[in-house]
Amino acid sequence: MTDIREQDVVIAGWGHSRFGKLTEETLESLVVDVGRGALESAGLEPRDVDAVFLGHFNSGMWPLGFASSLALQLSPDLFGVPATRVENACASGSAALHQGITAILAGTAERVLVIGAEKMTHAPAEVVGAGLLGADYESAGRHSVTGFAGLFARVALAYEERYGPVGDVLGSIAAKSHRNAMKNPYAHLHKEFDEEFCRSVSERNPMVAAPLRRTDCSPVSDGAAAVVLSRGALATATVDPVRIASFAQANDFLPQDSRDPVAFAAAELAWQRALTSAGAALDDLDFVELHDCFTIAELVMYEVIGLAEPGKGRLALEEGLVGPDGRLPINVSGGLKSKGHPVGATGVSQHVLAAMQLSGVAGAMQLSGARRGAVHNMGGLAVANHVTVLEATV
Amino acid sequence: MTDIREQDVVIAGWGHSRFGKLTEETLESLVVDVGRGALESAGLEPRDVDAVFLGHFNSGMWPLGFASSLALQLSPDLFGVPATRVENACASGSAALHQGITAILAGTAERVLVIGAEKMTHAPAEVVGAGLLGADYESAGRHSVTGFAGLFARVALAYEERYGPVGDVLGSIAAKSHRNAMKNPYAHLHKEFDEEFCRSVSERNPMVAAPLRRTDCSPVSDGAAAVVLSRGALATATVDPVRIASFAQANDFLPQDSRDPVAFAAAELAWQRALTSAGAALDDLDFVELHDCFTIAELVMYEVIGLAEPGKGRLALEEGLVGPDGRLPINVSGGLKSKGHPVGATGVSQHVLAAMQLSGVAGAMQLSGARRGAVHNMGGLAVANHVTVLEATV
């Protein structure tokens, strides 16, 4: 098997749109804009691109069901470039990025443009709801009042049944996320909701699917992000390269009754594979961007990555480990929860935010001395799990 | 860049469902059945699989929008195996297969299960029509009476304007296809329509979108196909391994006005790349399975692959080059036209049929002395083009 540590695959440039309700944008304009931004950042011309991978969920939210070649709209010089869409629900962005890494390892490409994109806010709520439920084996094609939130609410209820109430800690996670997002210029939500607000059900913070309140849920967003992956650093790049130290994927079974709802077993497997492959322990990481589509997912992930024992995830927060000044800052970007969650874009966005940290250009979000970080991105209820470990090179 | 000729990636086993109106099947049952068949054919256990790639278009035809992990339903031993869906419209199957090859070249997997699947016939005609139109940049989300046939009818009309009438030769291509499919046990259509029937508009063969009659169009089908890709031959396999001599992809721009409708420029580029990479000329091929979603596509492809000069594609047929006894038999399987076209399955199916020829187990379809063949699979109107050259090893 290939030892990625002997390889030199780097993120050589990136682009990122604002996330939010982008009424002037289309799927195409988002794809083209972030693609162009990534090429400029890497100092490349379109003709330098060997392959394009697009992470995009769609699931009925956008009429074009064959979006891989949208990136070619960037330039006439892209004629003939292989372009492929990769889909793993909410992990589509990381799935595309991992295919891009694989293409470089395979030697079929030297420079790969990876784009993640989703346009959602134009669609009626019922179309978005049905689209997202399309990622769930049991709910796909069925009507649901609570949508995907209802599925994660069941995780929260199972967690509560096993370990006790979580309403307060979920509120604290939400408040941390909102606070972090204030410093992220790309974030959808720039609202500093405090612990008290996030812990309380109110007219402005209604229950969506008990025990999940509105502040426990990531918003429906439009957005896109892109990276240029390269074999080795590019002399042309305007940013310091960030090395892919490892990447790993693990899928779980789709039926709910085949999974322990609070274990995220395949997420743990992907995490272990990635850290082992990178030769890193949890203590070697300076930050993590993880998949907090709902606050309960972030709580469970504290346990999955080993920050806390099962059922003790709240301690990671209460002991201050996961804040921007903590031992292992989690979702300094604001996470999906406050940055927004344009499905196909999310995984690529997580990698861009990590790369910004590791190249020292994260602005107000910058952590001092960040040398190594990890990204976790999941599709469905911990069904498709992608983990990447990234390292500073300069 | 990797020289695939120095590698030893083989198709080590395969599975193939019947194509047609399979009312008892679901997307899941199709995926599981062909996956199991491919593993049995390769003599592998589920635990031997390092990665799964699923080629699947969907585009609203099936409620589950996150199908990559369906293959895990095959066995509890598949927990944790990376599974990823790849989509390039009607070339989704080959796109998945090419990602599988790439994973082996990258050293991230040794044995890959690639499955292509589509369930279509359960859906109302308007859902299928809209789903397929989702693969076209201009038509996606819009109503059309003639559907995707209308798009290829425009190719035929452009061809006629440039080179003269094609109704007769398209009828002959259809008749060849129907004749070939009589020998293919997997084929959707087992009806020996002769030249006269296929060349005539009648109550049983109405005009769908002039000049394309019903017999010029591939049917809406359910079906699935799978291959096991392996680094090197497997001692366990029940079939002779078939080597991947090369694989190539080229994408074109989505907007129609950026493409010459009768040139299939990116198809030609993918074809040339694949043959160059394999070190092969057209004369070195013993057969081709090419993407004849409509008979006009097969006619244009005769010219793209160099069997005839532009505008002279009919000669390839009239001179007997492309029949089962000709110099370069084309679509001995019956092609998409008569075998059926369950979108995501098609590309994988083409590779299975080619592998059957090259390992000498094609039954009534068997060509004598077939040592090397090529597959061409396209998404949209020659937008995403995948070509593979395959070689016998025994």
CSV table of C-alpha atoms in Angstrom, one decimal, chain A residues 109-372:
chain,number,residue,atom,x,y,z
A,109,ALA,CA,-2.7,14.0,-12.5
A,110,GLU,CA,-0.1,16.4,-11.1
A,111,ARG,CA,-2.5,19.3,-10.4
A,112,VAL,CA,-6.1,18.8,-9.5
A,113,LEU,CA,-8.8,21.4,-9.0
A,114,VAL,CA,-11.3,20.2,-6.4
A,115,ILE,CA,-14.6,22.2,-6.0
A,116,GLY,CA,-17.4,21.7,-3.6
A,117,ALA,CA,-20.6,23.5,-4.2
A,118,GLU,CA,-24.3,23.6,-3.3
A,119,LYS,CA,-27.1,26.0,-4.1
A,120,MET,CA,-30.0,25.5,-1.7
A,121,THR,CA,-31.8,28.6,-0.5
A,122,HIS,CA,-33.6,29.3,-3.8
A,123,ALA,CA,-35.5,26.0,-3.4
A,124,PRO,CA,-38.8,25.8,-1.4
A,125,ALA,CA,-38.3,24.5,2.1
A,126,GLU,CA,-40.1,21.2,1.3
A,127,VAL,CA,-37.7,20.6,-1.7
A,128,VAL,CA,-34.7,21.2,0.6
A,129,GLY,CA,-36.2,19.0,3.3
A,130,ALA,CA,-36.9,16.2,0.9
A,131,GLY,CA,-33.5,16.6,-0.7
A,132,LEU,CA,-31.7,16.3,2.6
A,133,LEU,CA,-33.9,13.3,3.7
A,134,GLY,CA,-32.7,11.7,0.5
A,135,ALA,CA,-29.5,11.0,2.4
A,136,ASP,CA,-31.3,8.8,4.9
A,137,TYR,CA,-32.1,5.2,4.0
A,138,GLU,CA,-35.3,5.0,5.9
A,139,SER,CA,-36.6,8.5,5.3
A,140,ALA,CA,-35.7,9.0,1.7
A,141,GLY,CA,-38.9,9.7,-0.3
A,142,ARG,CA,-41.1,9.9,2.8
A,143,HIS,CA,-42.7,13.0,4.3
A,144,SER,CA,-41.2,14.2,7.6
A,145,VAL,CA,-42.2,17.2,9.7
A,146,THR,CA,-38.8,17.4,11.4
A,147,GLY,CA,-36.6,16.5,8.5
A,148,PHE,CA,-32.9,15.7,9.1
A,149,ALA,CA,-33.1,17.4,12.4
A,150,GLY,CA,-35.5,14.7,13.5
A,151,LEU,CA,-32.8,12.1,12.8
A,152,PHE,CA,-30.2,13.8,14.9
A,153,ALA,CA,-32.8,14.4,17.5
A,154,ARG,CA,-33.0,10.7,17.9
A,155,VAL,CA,-29.3,10.6,18.4
A,156,ALA,CA,-29.6,13.2,21.1
A,157,LEU,CA,-32.5,11.3,22.7
A,158,ALA,CA,-30.5,8.0,22.7
A,159,TYR,CA,-27.6,9.9,24.2
A,160,GLU,CA,-29.8,11.3,26.9
A,161,GLU,CA,-31.3,8.0,27.7
A,162,ARG,CA,-27.8,6.5,28.1
A,163,TYR,CA,-25.9,9.4,29.7
A,164,GLY,CA,-28.4,12.0,31.0
A,165,PRO,CA,-29.7,15.4,29.7
A,166,VAL,CA,-27.7,17.3,27.1
A,167,GLY,CA,-29.7,20.4,26.5
A,168,ASP,CA,-27.3,22.6,28.4
A,169,VAL,CA,-24.1,21.3,26.8
A,170,LEU,CA,-25.6,21.5,23.4
A,171,GLY,CA,-26.5,25.1,24.1
A,172,SER,CA,-22.9,25.7,25.1
A,173,ILE,CA,-21.6,24.1,21.9
A,174,ALA,CA,-23.9,26.3,19.9
A,175,ALA,CA,-22.8,29.4,21.7
A,176,LYS,CA,-19.1,28.5,21.1
A,177,SER,CA,-19.9,28.0,17.5
A,178,HIS,CA,-21.7,31.3,17.1
A,179,ARG,CA,-18.8,33.1,18.9
A,180,ASN,CA,-16.2,31.6,16.7
A,181,ALA,CA,-18.1,32.4,13.5
A,182,MET,CA,-18.1,36.1,14.4
A,183,LYS,CA,-14.4,36.0,13.3
A,184,ASN,CA,-15.1,34.1,10.0
A,185,PRO,CA,-15.8,36.4,7.1
A,186,TYR,CA,-17.2,33.5,5.1
A,187,ALA,CA,-19.7,32.5,7.8
A,188,HIS,CA,-23.5,32.4,7.1
A,189,LEU,CA,-24.4,33.3,10.6
A,190,HIS,CA,-22.8,36.4,12.3
A,191,LYS,CA,-24.9,36.5,15.4
A,192,GLU,CA,-23.3,36.2,18.8
A,193,PHE,CA,-25.9,34.2,20.6
A,194,ASP,CA,-24.8,33.6,24.2
A,195,GLU,CA,-25.1,30.4,26.3
A,196,GLU,CA,-28.4,31.5,27.9
A,197,PHE,CA,-30.0,32.1,24.5
A,198,CYS,CA,-28.8,28.9,23.0
A,199,ARG,CA,-29.8,26.8,26.1
A,200,SER,CA,-33.4,28.2,26.1
A,201,VAL,CA,-36.4,27.5,24.0
A,202,SER,CA,-37.9,30.8,23.0
A,203,GLU,CA,-39.8,32.5,20.2
A,204,ARG,CA,-36.5,33.3,18.5
A,205,ASN,CA,-35.1,29.9,19.3
A,206,PRO,CA,-37.9,27.4,18.9
A,207,MET,CA,-37.6,23.6,19.4
A,208,VAL,CA,-37.1,22.1,15.9
A,209,ALA,CA,-37.0,18.4,17.0
A,210,ALA,CA,-36.7,17.9,20.7
A,211,PRO,CA,-34.2,18.2,22.2
A,212,LEU,CA,-32.7,20.2,19.3
A,213,ARG,CA,-33.5,23.9,19.2
A,214,ARG,CA,-33.0,26.1,16.2
A,215,THR,CA,-29.5,27.0,17.5
A,216,ASP,CA,-28.6,23.3,17.6
A,217,CYS,CA,-29.0,23.1,13.8
A,218,SER,CA,-26.8,24.2,10.9
A,219,PRO,CA,-28.6,26.5,8.5
A,220,VAL,CA,-29.5,25.9,4.9
A,221,SER,CA,-26.9,27.7,2.9
A,222,ASP,CA,-25.5,28.4,-0.5
A,223,GLY,CA,-21.8,28.3,-1.1
A,224,ALA,CA,-18.7,26.8,-2.6
A,225,ALA,CA,-15.1,26.2,-1.9
A,226,ALA,CA,-12.2,25.0,-3.9
A,227,VAL,CA,-8.6,23.8,-3.5
A,228,VAL,CA,-5.8,23.2,-5.9
A,229,LEU,CA,-4.0,19.9,-5.0
A,230,SER,CA,-0.5,19.5,-6.3
A,231,ARG,CA,2.3,17.0,-6.3
A,232,GLY,CA,4.8,19.1,-4.4
A,233,ALA,CA,4.7,22.8,-3.8
A,234,LEU,CA,4.1,25.3,-6.6
A,235,ALA,CA,6.6,28.1,-7.1
A,236,THR,CA,3.8,30.2,-8.4
A,237,ALA,CA,1.6,29.9,-5.4
A,238,THR,CA,0.6,33.0,-3.4
A,239,VAL,CA,0.1,30.9,-0.2
A,240,ASP,CA,2.3,28.6,1.8
A,241,PRO,CA,1.6,24.9,0.8
A,242,VAL,CA,-0.2,22.7,3.3
A,243,ARG,CA,0.7,19.0,3.2
A,244,ILE,CA,-1.7,16.2,3.2
A,245,ALA,CA,-0.3,14.1,6.0
A,246,SER,CA,-3.0,11.4,5.6
A,247,PHE,CA,-6.5,10.8,4.4
A,248,ALA,CA,-8.9,8.0,5.3
A,249,GLN,CA,-12.5,7.0,4.7
A,250,ALA,CA,-14.8,4.5,6.4
A,251,ASN,CA,-18.4,3.8,5.5
A,252,ASP,CA,-21.1,2.3,7.7
A,253,PHE,CA,-24.3,0.4,6.9
A,254,LEU,CA,-27.2,2.5,5.9
A,255,PRO,CA,-30.0,1.0,8.0
A,256,GLN,CA,-30.4,2.7,11.3
A,257,ASP,CA,-30.8,-0.5,13.3
A,258,SER,CA,-27.4,-1.7,12.2
A,259,ARG,CA,-25.7,1.2,13.9
A,260,ASP,CA,-25.3,2.3,17.6
A,261,PRO,CA,-26.8,5.8,17.3
A,262,VAL,CA,-24.3,7.4,19.7
A,263,ALA,CA,-21.2,5.6,18.7
A,264,PHE,CA,-20.5,6.9,15.2
A,265,ALA,CA,-18.5,3.7,14.7
A,266,ALA,CA,-17.3,4.3,11.2
A,267,ALA,CA,-16.4,7.9,12.0
A,268,GLU,CA,-14.1,6.5,14.7
A,269,LEU,CA,-12.6,4.0,12.3
A,270,ALA,CA,-11.9,6.7,9.7
A,271,TRP,CA,-10.4,8.9,12.4
A,272,GLN,CA,-8.1,6.1,13.7
A,273,ARG,CA,-7.1,5.2,10.2
A,274,ALA,CA,-6.1,8.7,9.4
A,275,LEU,CA,-4.2,9.4,12.6
A,276,THR,CA,-2.4,6.1,12.2
A,277,SER,CA,-1.5,6.8,8.6
A,278,ALA,CA,-0.2,10.2,9.6
A,279,GLY,CA,1.8,8.8,12.5
A,280,ALA,CA,0.0,11.2,14.8
A,281,ALA,CA,-1.7,11.0,18.1
A,282,LEU,CA,-4.6,13.3,19.2
A,283,ASP,CA,-2.1,15.4,21.2
A,284,ASP,CA,-0.2,16.1,18.0
A,285,LEU,CA,-3.1,18.0,16.6
A,286,ASP,CA,-3.4,21.8,17.0
A,287,PHE,CA,-7.0,22.0,15.9
A,288,VAL,CA,-9.9,20.0,14.4
A,289,GLU,CA,-12.6,21.1,12.0
A,290,LEU,CA,-15.3,18.5,12.5
A,291,HIS,CA,-18.7,17.8,11.2
A,292,ASP,CA,-21.2,19.5,13.4
A,293,CYS,CA,-24.3,19.5,11.3
A,294,PHE,CA,-26.1,19.5,14.6
A,295,THR,CA,-24.6,20.3,18.0
A,296,ILE,CA,-25.2,16.7,19.1
A,297,ALA,CA,-22.9,15.5,16.4
A,298,GLU,CA,-20.1,17.7,17.8
A,299,LEU,CA,-20.7,16.4,21.3
A,300,VAL,CA,-20.5,12.8,20.1
A,301,MET,CA,-17.4,13.5,18.0
A,302,TYR,CA,-15.6,14.8,21.1
A,303,GLU,CA,-15.9,11.2,22.3
A,304,VAL,CA,-15.1,9.6,18.9
A,305,ILE,CA,-11.8,11.4,18.6
A,306,GLY,CA,-10.8,10.6,22.2
A,307,LEU,CA,-11.1,14.0,23.8
A,308,ALA,CA,-13.5,12.4,26.4
A,309,GLU,CA,-14.8,9.1,27.4
A,310,PRO,CA,-18.1,7.9,26.1
A,311,GLY,CA,-20.8,9.9,27.8
A,312,LYS,CA,-18.4,12.5,29.1
A,313,GLY,CA,-18.1,14.7,26.0
A,314,ARG,CA,-19.5,17.6,28.0
A,315,LEU,CA,-16.2,17.7,29.9
A,316,ALA,CA,-14.3,18.6,26.8
A,317,LEU,CA,-16.3,21.7,26.6
A,318,GLU,CA,-16.7,22.4,30.3
A,319,GLU,CA,-12.9,22.0,30.9
A,320,GLY,CA,-12.3,24.5,28.1
A,321,LEU,CA,-10.4,22.1,25.9
A,322,VAL,CA,-12.2,22.9,22.6
A,323,GLY,CA,-12.5,26.7,22.7
A,324,PRO,CA,-10.1,28.8,20.6
A,325,ASP,CA,-7.7,29.0,23.5
A,326,GLY,CA,-8.1,25.4,24.6
A,327,ARG,CA,-5.9,22.4,24.2
A,328,LEU,CA,-7.6,21.3,21.0
A,329,PRO,CA,-9.7,24.1,19.4
A,330,ILE,CA,-12.7,22.6,17.6
A,331,ASN,CA,-14.4,24.4,14.7
A,332,VAL,CA,-12.6,27.7,15.1
A,333,SER,CA,-14.4,28.5,11.8
A,334,GLY,CA,-17.8,28.3,13.4
A,335,GLY,CA,-18.3,24.9,12.0
A,336,LEU,CA,-21.2,23.8,9.9
A,337,LYS,CA,-23.4,25.1,12.7
A,338,SER,CA,-22.6,28.8,12.2
A,339,LYS,CA,-20.5,28.9,9.1
A,340,GLY,CA,-23.3,27.3,7.2
A,341,HIS,CA,-23.7,23.9,5.5
A,342,PRO,CA,-24.0,24.1,1.7
A,343,VAL,CA,-23.8,20.3,1.5
A,344,GLY,CA,-21.4,19.6,-1.3
A,345,ALA,CA,-19.2,22.6,-0.3
A,346,THR,CA,-18.8,21.7,3.3
A,347,GLY,CA,-15.9,19.2,3.1
A,348,VAL,CA,-13.9,21.4,0.8
A,349,SER,CA,-14.6,24.4,3.0
A,350,GLN,CA,-13.3,22.5,6.1
A,351,HIS,CA,-10.0,21.8,4.2
A,352,VAL,CA,-9.7,25.4,3.1
A,353,LEU,CA,-10.2,26.7,6.7
A,354,ALA,CA,-7.6,24.2,7.9
A,355,ALA,CA,-5.2,25.2,5.2
A,356,MET,CA,-5.7,28.9,6.1
A,357,GLN,CA,-4.8,28.1,9.7
A,358,LEU,CA,-1.7,26.1,8.7
A,359,SER,CA,-0.4,28.7,6.3
A,360,GLY,CA,-1.0,31.4,8.8
A,361,VAL,CA,-3.5,33.4,6.8
A,362,ALA,CA,-6.7,32.7,8.9
A,363,GLY,CA,-7.0,36.4,9.9
A,364,ALA,CA,-9.1,36.9,13.0
A,365,MET,CA,-9.5,33.1,13.3
A,366,GLN,CA,-5.8,32.5,13.4
A,367,LEU,CA,-4.5,30.1,16.1
A,368,SER,CA,-0.9,30.8,17.1
A,369,GLY,CA,1.5,28.1,16.3
A,370,ALA,CA,-0.9,25.8,14.4
A,371,ARG,CA,1.3,23.2,12.7
A,372,ARG,CA,-1.1,20.2,12.3
